[in-house]
Short mmCIF file of C-alpha atoms and ligand atoms in Angstrom, two decimals:
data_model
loop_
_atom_site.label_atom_id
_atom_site.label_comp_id
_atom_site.label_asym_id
_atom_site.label_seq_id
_atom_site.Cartn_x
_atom_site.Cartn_y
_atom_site.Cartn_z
CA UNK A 1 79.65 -66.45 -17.48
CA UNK A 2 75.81 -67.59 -18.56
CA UNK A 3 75.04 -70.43 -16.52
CA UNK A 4 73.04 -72.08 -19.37
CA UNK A 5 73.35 -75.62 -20.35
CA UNK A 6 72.77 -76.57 -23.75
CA UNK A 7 71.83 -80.14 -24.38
CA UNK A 8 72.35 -80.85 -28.33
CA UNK A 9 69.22 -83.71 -29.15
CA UNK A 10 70.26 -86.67 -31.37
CA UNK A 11 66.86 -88.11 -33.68
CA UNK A 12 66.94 -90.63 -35.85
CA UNK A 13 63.56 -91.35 -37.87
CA UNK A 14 61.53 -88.68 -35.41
CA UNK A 15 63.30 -90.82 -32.84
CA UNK A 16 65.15 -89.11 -30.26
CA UNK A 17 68.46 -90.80 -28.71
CA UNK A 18 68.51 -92.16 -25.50
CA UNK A 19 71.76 -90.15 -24.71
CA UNK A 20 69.91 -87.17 -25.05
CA UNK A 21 67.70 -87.93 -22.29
CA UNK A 22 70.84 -88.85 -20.27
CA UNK A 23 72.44 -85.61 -20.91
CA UNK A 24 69.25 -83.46 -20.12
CA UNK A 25 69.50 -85.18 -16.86
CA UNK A 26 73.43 -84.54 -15.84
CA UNK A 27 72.56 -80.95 -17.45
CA UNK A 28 69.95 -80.46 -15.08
CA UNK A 29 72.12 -81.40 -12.37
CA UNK A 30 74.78 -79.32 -13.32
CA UNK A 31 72.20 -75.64 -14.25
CA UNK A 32 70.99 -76.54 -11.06
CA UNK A 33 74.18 -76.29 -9.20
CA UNK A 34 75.22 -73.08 -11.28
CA UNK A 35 71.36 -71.37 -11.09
CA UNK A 36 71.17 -71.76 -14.39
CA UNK A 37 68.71 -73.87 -17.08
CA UNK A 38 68.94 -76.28 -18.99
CA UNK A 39 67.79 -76.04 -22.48
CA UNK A 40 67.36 -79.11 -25.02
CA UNK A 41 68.29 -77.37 -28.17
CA UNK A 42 66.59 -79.66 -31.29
CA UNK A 43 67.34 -78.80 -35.01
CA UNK A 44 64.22 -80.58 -36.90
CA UNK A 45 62.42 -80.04 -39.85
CA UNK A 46 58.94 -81.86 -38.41
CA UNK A 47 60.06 -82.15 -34.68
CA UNK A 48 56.34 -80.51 -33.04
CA UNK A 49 55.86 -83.96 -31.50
CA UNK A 50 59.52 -83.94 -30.69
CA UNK A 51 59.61 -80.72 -28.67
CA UNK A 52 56.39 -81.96 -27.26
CA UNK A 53 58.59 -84.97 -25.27
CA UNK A 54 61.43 -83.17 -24.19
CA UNK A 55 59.18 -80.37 -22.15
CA UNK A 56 59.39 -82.64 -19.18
CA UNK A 57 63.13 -82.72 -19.56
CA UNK A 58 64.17 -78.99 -19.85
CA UNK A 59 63.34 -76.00 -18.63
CA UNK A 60 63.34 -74.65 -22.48
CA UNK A 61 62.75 -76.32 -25.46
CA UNK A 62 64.54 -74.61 -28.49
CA UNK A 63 63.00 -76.11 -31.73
CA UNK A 64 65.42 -74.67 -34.53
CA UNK A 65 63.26 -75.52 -37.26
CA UNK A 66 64.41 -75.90 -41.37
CA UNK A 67 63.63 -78.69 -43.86
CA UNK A 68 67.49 -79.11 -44.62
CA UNK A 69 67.94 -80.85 -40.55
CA UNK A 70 65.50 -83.62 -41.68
CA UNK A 71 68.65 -85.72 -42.08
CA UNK A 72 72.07 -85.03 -40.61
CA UNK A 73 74.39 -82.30 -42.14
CA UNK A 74 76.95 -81.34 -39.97
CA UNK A 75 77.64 -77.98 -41.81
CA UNK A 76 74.51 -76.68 -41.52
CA UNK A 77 74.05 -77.98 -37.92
CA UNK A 78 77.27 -76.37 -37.05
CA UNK A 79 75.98 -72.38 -39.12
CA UNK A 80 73.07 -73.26 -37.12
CA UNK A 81 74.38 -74.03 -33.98
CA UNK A 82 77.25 -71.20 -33.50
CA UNK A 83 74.54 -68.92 -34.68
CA UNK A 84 72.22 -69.97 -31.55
CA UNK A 85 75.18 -70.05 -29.60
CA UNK A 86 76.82 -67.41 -30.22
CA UNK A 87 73.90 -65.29 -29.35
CA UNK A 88 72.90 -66.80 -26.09
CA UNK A 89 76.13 -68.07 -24.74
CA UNK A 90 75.45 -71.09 -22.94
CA UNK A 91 77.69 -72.26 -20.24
CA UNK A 92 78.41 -75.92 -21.75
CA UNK A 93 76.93 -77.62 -24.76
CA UNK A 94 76.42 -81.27 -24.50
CA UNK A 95 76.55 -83.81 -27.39
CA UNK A 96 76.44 -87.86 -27.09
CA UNK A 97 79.36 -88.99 -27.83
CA UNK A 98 78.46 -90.90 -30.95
CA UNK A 99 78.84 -90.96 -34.85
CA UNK A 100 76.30 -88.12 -35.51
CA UNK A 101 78.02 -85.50 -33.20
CA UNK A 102 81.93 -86.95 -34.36
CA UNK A 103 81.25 -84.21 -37.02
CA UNK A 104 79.86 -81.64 -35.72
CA UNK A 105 80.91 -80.77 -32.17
CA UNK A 106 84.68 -80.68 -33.02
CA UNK A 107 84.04 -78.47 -35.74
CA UNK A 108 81.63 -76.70 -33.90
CA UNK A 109 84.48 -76.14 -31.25
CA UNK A 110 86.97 -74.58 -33.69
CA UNK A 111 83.95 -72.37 -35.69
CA UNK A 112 82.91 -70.88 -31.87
CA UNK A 113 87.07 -71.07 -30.54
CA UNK A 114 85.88 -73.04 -27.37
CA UNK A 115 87.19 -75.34 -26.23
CA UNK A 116 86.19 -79.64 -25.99
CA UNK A 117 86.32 -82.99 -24.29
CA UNK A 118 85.23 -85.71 -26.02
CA UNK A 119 84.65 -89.14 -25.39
CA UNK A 120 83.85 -88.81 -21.19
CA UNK A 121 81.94 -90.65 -19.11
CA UNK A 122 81.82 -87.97 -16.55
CA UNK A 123 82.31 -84.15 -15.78
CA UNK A 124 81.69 -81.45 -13.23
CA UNK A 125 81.97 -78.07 -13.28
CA UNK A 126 83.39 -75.67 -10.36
CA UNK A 127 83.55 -72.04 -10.73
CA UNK A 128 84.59 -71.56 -14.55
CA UNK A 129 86.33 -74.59 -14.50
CA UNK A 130 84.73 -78.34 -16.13
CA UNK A 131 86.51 -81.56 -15.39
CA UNK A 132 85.86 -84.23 -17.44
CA UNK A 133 86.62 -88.00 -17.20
CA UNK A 134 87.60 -89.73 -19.96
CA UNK A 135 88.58 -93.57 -20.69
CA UNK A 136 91.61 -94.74 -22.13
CA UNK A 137 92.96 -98.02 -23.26
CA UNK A 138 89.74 -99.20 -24.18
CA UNK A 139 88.63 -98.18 -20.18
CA UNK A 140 91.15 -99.79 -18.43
CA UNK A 141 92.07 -96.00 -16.99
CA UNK A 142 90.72 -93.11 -16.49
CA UNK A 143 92.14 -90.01 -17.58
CA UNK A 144 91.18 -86.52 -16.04
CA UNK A 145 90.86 -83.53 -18.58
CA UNK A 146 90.26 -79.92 -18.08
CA UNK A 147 89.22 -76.51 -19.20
CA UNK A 148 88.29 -73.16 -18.29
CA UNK A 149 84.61 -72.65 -19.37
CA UNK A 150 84.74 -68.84 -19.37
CA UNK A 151 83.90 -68.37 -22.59
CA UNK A 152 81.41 -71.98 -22.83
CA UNK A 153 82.83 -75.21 -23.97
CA UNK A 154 81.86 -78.30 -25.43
CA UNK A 155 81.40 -81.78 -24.03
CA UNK A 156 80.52 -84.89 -25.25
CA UNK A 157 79.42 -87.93 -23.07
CA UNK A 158 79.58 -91.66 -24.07
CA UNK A 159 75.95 -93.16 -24.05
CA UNK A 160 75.23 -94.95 -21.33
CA UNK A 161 76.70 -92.97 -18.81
CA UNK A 162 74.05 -91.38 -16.88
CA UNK A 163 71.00 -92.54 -15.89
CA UNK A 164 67.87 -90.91 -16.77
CA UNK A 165 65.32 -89.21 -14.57
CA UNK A 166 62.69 -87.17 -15.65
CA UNK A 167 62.61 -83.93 -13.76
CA UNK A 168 59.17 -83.27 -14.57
CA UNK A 169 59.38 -79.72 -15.76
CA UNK A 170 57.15 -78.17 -18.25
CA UNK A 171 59.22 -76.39 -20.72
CA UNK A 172 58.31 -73.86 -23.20
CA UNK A 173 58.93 -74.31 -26.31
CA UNK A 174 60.80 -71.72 -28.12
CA UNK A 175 60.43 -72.21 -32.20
CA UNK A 176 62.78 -70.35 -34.59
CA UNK A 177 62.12 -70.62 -38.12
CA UNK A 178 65.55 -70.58 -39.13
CA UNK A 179 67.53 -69.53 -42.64
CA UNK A 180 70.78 -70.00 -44.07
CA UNK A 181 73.10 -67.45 -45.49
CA UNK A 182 75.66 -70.50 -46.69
CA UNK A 183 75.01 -73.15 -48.97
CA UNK A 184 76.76 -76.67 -48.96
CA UNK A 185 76.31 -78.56 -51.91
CA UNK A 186 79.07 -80.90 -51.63
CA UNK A 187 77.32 -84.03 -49.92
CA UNK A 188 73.91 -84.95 -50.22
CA UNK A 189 71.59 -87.67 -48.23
CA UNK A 190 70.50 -90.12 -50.03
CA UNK A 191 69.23 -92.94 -48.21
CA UNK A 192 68.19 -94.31 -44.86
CA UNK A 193 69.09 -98.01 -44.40
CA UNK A 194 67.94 -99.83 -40.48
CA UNK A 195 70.39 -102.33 -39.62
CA UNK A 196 69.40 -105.46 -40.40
CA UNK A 197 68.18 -107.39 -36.72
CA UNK A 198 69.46 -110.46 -37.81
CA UNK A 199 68.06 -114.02 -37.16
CA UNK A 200 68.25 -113.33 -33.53
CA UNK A 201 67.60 -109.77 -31.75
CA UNK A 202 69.13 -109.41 -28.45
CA UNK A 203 67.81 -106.29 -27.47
CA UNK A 204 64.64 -108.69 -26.95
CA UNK A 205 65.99 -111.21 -24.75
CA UNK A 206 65.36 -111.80 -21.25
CA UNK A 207 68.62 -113.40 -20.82
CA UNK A 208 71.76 -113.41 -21.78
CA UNK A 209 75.30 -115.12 -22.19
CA UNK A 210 77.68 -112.97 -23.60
CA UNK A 211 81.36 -113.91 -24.33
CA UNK A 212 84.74 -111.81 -24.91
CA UNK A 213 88.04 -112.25 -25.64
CA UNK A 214 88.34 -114.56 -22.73
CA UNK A 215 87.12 -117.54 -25.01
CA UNK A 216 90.13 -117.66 -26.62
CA UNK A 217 89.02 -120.07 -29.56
CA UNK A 218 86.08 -120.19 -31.63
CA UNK A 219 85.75 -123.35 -31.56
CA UNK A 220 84.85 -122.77 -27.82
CA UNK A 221 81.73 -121.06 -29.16
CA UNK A 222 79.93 -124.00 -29.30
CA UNK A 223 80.30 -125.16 -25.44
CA UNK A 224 79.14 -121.71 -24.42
CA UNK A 225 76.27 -121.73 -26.98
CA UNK A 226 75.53 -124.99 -25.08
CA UNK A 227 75.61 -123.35 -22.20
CA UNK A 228 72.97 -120.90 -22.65
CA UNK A 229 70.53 -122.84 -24.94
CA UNK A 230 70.53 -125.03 -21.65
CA UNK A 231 68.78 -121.77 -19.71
CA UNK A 232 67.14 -120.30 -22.22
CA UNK A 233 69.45 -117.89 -22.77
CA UNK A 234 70.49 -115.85 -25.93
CA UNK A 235 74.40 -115.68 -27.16
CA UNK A 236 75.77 -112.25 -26.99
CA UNK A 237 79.49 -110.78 -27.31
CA UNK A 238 81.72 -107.96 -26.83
CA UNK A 239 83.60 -106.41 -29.62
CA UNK A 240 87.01 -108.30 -30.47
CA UNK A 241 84.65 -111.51 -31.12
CA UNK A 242 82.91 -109.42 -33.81
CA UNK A 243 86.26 -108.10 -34.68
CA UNK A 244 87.20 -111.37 -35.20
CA UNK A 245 84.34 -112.46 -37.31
CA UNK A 246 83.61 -115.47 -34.89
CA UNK A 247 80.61 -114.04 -34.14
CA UNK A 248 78.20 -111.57 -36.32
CA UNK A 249 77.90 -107.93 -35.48
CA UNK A 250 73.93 -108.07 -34.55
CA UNK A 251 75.14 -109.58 -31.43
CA UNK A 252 77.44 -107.19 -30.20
CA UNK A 253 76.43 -105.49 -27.13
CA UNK A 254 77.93 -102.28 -26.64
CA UNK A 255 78.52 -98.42 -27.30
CA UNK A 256 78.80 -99.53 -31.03
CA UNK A 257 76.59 -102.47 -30.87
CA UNK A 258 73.09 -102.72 -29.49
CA UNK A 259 71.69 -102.02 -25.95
CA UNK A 260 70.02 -104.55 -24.13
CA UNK A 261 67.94 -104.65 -21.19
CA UNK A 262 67.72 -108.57 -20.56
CA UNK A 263 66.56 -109.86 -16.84
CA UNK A 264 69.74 -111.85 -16.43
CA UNK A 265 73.32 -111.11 -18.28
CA UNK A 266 76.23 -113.41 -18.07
CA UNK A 267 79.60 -112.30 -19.02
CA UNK A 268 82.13 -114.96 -19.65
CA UNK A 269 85.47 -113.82 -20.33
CA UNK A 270 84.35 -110.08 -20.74
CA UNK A 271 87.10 -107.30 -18.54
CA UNK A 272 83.92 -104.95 -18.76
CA UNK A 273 85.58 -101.62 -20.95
CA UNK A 274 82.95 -99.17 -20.52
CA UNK A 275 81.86 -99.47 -24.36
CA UNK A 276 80.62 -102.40 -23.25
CA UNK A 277 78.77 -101.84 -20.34
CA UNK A 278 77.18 -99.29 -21.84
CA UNK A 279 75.26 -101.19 -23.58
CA UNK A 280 74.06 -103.50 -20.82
CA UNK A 281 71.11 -102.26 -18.42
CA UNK A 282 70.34 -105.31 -16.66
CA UNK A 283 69.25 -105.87 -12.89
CA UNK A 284 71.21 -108.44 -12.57
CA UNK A 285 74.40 -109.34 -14.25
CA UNK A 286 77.11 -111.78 -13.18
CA UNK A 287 80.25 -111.89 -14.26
CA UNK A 288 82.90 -114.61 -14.45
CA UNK A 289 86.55 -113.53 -15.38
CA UNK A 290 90.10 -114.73 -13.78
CA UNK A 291 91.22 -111.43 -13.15
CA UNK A 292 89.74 -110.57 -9.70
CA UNK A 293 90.94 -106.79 -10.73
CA UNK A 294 88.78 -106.90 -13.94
CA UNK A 295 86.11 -103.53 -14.14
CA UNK A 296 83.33 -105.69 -15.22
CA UNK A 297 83.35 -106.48 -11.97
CA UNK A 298 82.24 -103.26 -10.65
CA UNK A 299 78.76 -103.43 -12.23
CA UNK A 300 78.17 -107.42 -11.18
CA UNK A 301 75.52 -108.36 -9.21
CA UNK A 302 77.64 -111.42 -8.90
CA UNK A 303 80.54 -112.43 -9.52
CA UNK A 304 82.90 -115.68 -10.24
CA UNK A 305 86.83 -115.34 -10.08
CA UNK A 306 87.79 -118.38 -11.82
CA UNK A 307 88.94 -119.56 -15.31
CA UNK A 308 85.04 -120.03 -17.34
CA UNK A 309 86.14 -122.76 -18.94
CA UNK A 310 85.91 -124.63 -15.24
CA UNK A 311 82.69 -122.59 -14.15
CA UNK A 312 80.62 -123.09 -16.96
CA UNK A 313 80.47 -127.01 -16.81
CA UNK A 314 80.09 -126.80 -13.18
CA UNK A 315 76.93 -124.30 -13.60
CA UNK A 316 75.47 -126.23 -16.34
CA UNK A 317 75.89 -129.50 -14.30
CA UNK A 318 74.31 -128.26 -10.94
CA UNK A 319 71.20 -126.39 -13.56
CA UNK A 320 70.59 -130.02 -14.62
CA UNK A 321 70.69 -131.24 -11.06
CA UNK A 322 68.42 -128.15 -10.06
CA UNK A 323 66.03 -128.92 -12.90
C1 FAD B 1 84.86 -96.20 -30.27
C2 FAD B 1 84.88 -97.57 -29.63
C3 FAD B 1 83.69 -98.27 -29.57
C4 FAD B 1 83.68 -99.54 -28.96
N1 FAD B 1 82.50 -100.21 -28.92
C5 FAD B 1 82.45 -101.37 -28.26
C6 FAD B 1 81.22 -102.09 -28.13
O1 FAD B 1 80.17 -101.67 -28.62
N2 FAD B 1 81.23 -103.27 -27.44
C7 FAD B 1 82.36 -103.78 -26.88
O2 FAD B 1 82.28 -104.87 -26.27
N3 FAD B 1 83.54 -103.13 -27.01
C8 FAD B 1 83.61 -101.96 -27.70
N4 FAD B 1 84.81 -101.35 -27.82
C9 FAD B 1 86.02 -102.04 -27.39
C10 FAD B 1 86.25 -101.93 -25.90
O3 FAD B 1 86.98 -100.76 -25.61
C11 FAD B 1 87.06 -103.14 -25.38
O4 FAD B 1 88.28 -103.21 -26.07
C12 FAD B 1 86.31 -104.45 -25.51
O5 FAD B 1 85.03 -104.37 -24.92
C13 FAD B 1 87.10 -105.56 -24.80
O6 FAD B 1 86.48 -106.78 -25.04
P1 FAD B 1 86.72 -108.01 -24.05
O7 FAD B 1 86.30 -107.62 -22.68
O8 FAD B 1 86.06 -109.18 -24.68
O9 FAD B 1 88.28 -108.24 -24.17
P2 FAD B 1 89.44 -107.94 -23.12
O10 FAD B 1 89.41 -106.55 -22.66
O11 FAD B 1 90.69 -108.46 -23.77
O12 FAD B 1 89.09 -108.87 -21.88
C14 FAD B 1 89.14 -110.25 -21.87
C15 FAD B 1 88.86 -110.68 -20.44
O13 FAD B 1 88.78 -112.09 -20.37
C16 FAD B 1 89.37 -112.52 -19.15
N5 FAD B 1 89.75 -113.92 -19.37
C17 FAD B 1 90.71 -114.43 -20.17
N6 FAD B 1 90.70 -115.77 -20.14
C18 FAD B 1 89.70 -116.12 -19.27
C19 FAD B 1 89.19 -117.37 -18.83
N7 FAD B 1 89.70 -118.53 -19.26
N8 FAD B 1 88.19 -117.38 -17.93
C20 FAD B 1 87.68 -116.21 -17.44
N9 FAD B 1 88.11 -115.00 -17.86
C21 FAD B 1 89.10 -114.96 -18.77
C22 FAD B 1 90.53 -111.58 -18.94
O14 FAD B 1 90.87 -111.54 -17.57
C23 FAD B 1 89.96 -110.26 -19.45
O15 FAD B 1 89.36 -109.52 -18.40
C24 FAD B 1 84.85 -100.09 -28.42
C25 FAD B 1 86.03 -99.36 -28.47
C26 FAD B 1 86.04 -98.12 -29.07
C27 FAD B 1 87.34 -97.34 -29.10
#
C-alpha cells in the first residue's frame, strides 16, 4: 500500500477553506504514523499564490492547473482527480465534508472503485484498515465505520473537526498543466453570488447569546434579546430556529451557518450537535441546558444545569447589581 495522503483543497474566490487546513493537519498526523507524506492536491486555474500558502502545510504541493477548475465542476474534478490518483495511489484522500465535495468524492469513489466514509468527525488508520467516526441523529451518537484501505479510500471530515497547526514544512510545488480528453457541456457556471451579511454579522462579535430549540416560543425571543443587549452581546441561533423562520439564517452558527470566533458564547437551550459546535471557536463558552447529559456540555467552559428561562433573569439581575 502507498502510504500517501492526499488532502483535496476547497477555494472559493482564491480563498482556500479552512477545512483544508484542518485536514492537512490530521493528514500529517496520520503520513506521519504510516512514513508516508502528505500532499495538498489543488485543482486551480490561477492558484500560484495558492500553492504558495499551503507549502508550510504539506510536504508536496500538487497544483493541477486548467482554466475549466476556476469554478467548481465536479466532472472534471473527478477526470482530473482519478487521473492523479490513479497514477500515484495515495493511501487516503481527504475532502471537507461540505457542499463542494457532496459531488465529487462519492462519485469519485465509484469512478476509482474505493471505497468512502462520509460525514466523520474522526478516523484512524491501523495497518490497511481506517476507522472512521461518524455522527448520527443529528450527533446525539456516534457511529463507528470501517474499511480496508488496500487499494486507498476516501474520507470526508466535517469542518470543524480538527484543529489546525502549521507543521512548518516547505513543500515543493509540483505544477501539471493538465488536459481533458472528455467534455461536459451539460452545466455551466454562471454566477458567483456572497451571501448577503445581513444587518448584523456575527462572525464579528465579541460576544455572543445564542438560542436553540430550548426556547420553545418565539415570542421568548424577545426576553433573550434582552438579555444580551444588556451585555453587549449579539443574538445568535442554532438551526431549528432558522428552520423555523423565528430567526434569519445570517445568524445561524454552525456547519451550515457561519463560524464565529467571539470572546464569550452563551448557549441557551442549545444540546450542542456537532454541526453546531463546529461553528463555534470560542475560549470561553458557557452553556445552560436542563439536560445535565446534553453534549454541548462537553465543550463548556461553564456550565448551568437548570431550565434558562430561571437562569437568565437571575444573570441579568445580579449583571445589574454587578454594574
Ligand atoms: C447537514 C446538516 C447540517 C447542519 N447544520 C447545522 C448548523 O449549521 N447549525 C446548527 O445549529 N445545526 C445544524 N444542523 C442540525 C443539528 O444536527 C442539530 O439538529 C441542531 O443543532 C439542534 O439544535 P438545538 O440544539 O437547538 O435543538 P435540540 O437538539 O432539540 O436541543 C434543544 C436543547 O434544549 C434543551 N432545553 C429544552 N428546554 C430547555 C429549557 N427550558 N432550559 C434549558 N434547556 C432547555 C434540551 O435539553 C436540549 O438539549 C445540521 C444538520 C445537518 C444534518
Amino acid at each position: 500500500m502507498n502510504k500517501d495522503i492526499f488532502v483535496v483543497i476547497e477555494h472559493r474566490q482564491e480563498r482556500i477553506a479552512d477545512v483544508s487546513y484542518e485536514l492537512l493537519t490530521k493528514g500529517y498526523q496520520i503520513a506521519e504514523k504510516l512514513g508516508g507524506e502528505v500532499i495538498a492536491v489543488l485543482l486551480a486555474d490561477d492558484g500560484d499564490q495558492m500553492a504558495q500558502s499551503l507549502k508550510s502545510y504539506a510536504d508536496k504541493v500538487l497544483y493541477i492547473k486548467n482554466e475549466i477548475f476556476k469554478n467548481l465542476h465536479s466532472e472534471y474534478y473527478c477526470d482530473a482527480l482519478s487521473s492523479i490518483i490513479g497514477e500515484r495511489k495515495p493511501a487516503l484522500i481527504l475532502f471537507g465534508h461540505t457542499v463542494d465535495s457532496f459531488e465529487v468524492a462519492p462519485a469519485l469513489a465509484e469512478q476509482l472503485g474505493i471505497p468512502i466514509i462520509s460525514n466523520c468527525v474522526d478516523f484512524d488508520i491501523d495497518g490497511d484498515f481506517v476507522r472512521a467516526t461518524v455522527p448520527l441523529y443529528g450527533g446525539k451518537i456516534n457511529g463507528e465505520y470501517s474499511f480496508n484501505a488496500e487499494n486507498g479510500g476516501i474520507i470526508s471530515v466535517i469542518p470543524g473537526a480538527f484543529k489546525v497547526e502549521n507543521p512548518q514544512k516547505s513543500g515543493e510545488i509540483e505544477k501539471i498543466e493538465f488536459t481533458f480528453e472528455k467534455e461536459y457541456d451539460d452545466k455551466e457556471f454562471i454566477e458567483f453570488i456572497e451571501a448577503a451579511a445581513g444587518e448584523i454579522d456575527i462572525t464579528q462579535a465579541e460576544k455572543i447569546v445564542a438560542i436553540g430549540r430550548g426556547v420553545k416560543d418565539e415570542e421568548n425571543i424577545d426576553m433573550i434579546k434582552d438579555f444580551a443587549d444588556s451585555i453587549g452581546a449579539v443574538l445568535a441561533c442554532s438551526r431549528p430556529i432558522v428552520d423555523a423562520g423565528w430567526l434569519p439564517k445570517e445568524r445561524q452558527v454552525g456547519s451550515s451557518g457561519k463560524t464565529v470566533k467571539p470572546k464569550l458564547y452563551i448557549a441557551l437551550g442549545i444540546s450542542g450537535a456537532f454541526q453546531h459546535i463546529s461553528g463555534i471557536k470560542s475560549d470561553t463558552i458557557i452553556a445552560v441546558n436542563k439536560d445535565p447529559n446534553a453534549p454541548i456540555f462537553k465543550v463548556a467552559h461553564y456550565g448551568i444545569v437548570d431550565d434558562m428561562f430561571k437562569v437568565i433573569p437571575a444573570l441579568k439581575a445580579k449583571i445589574e447589581e454587578m454594574k
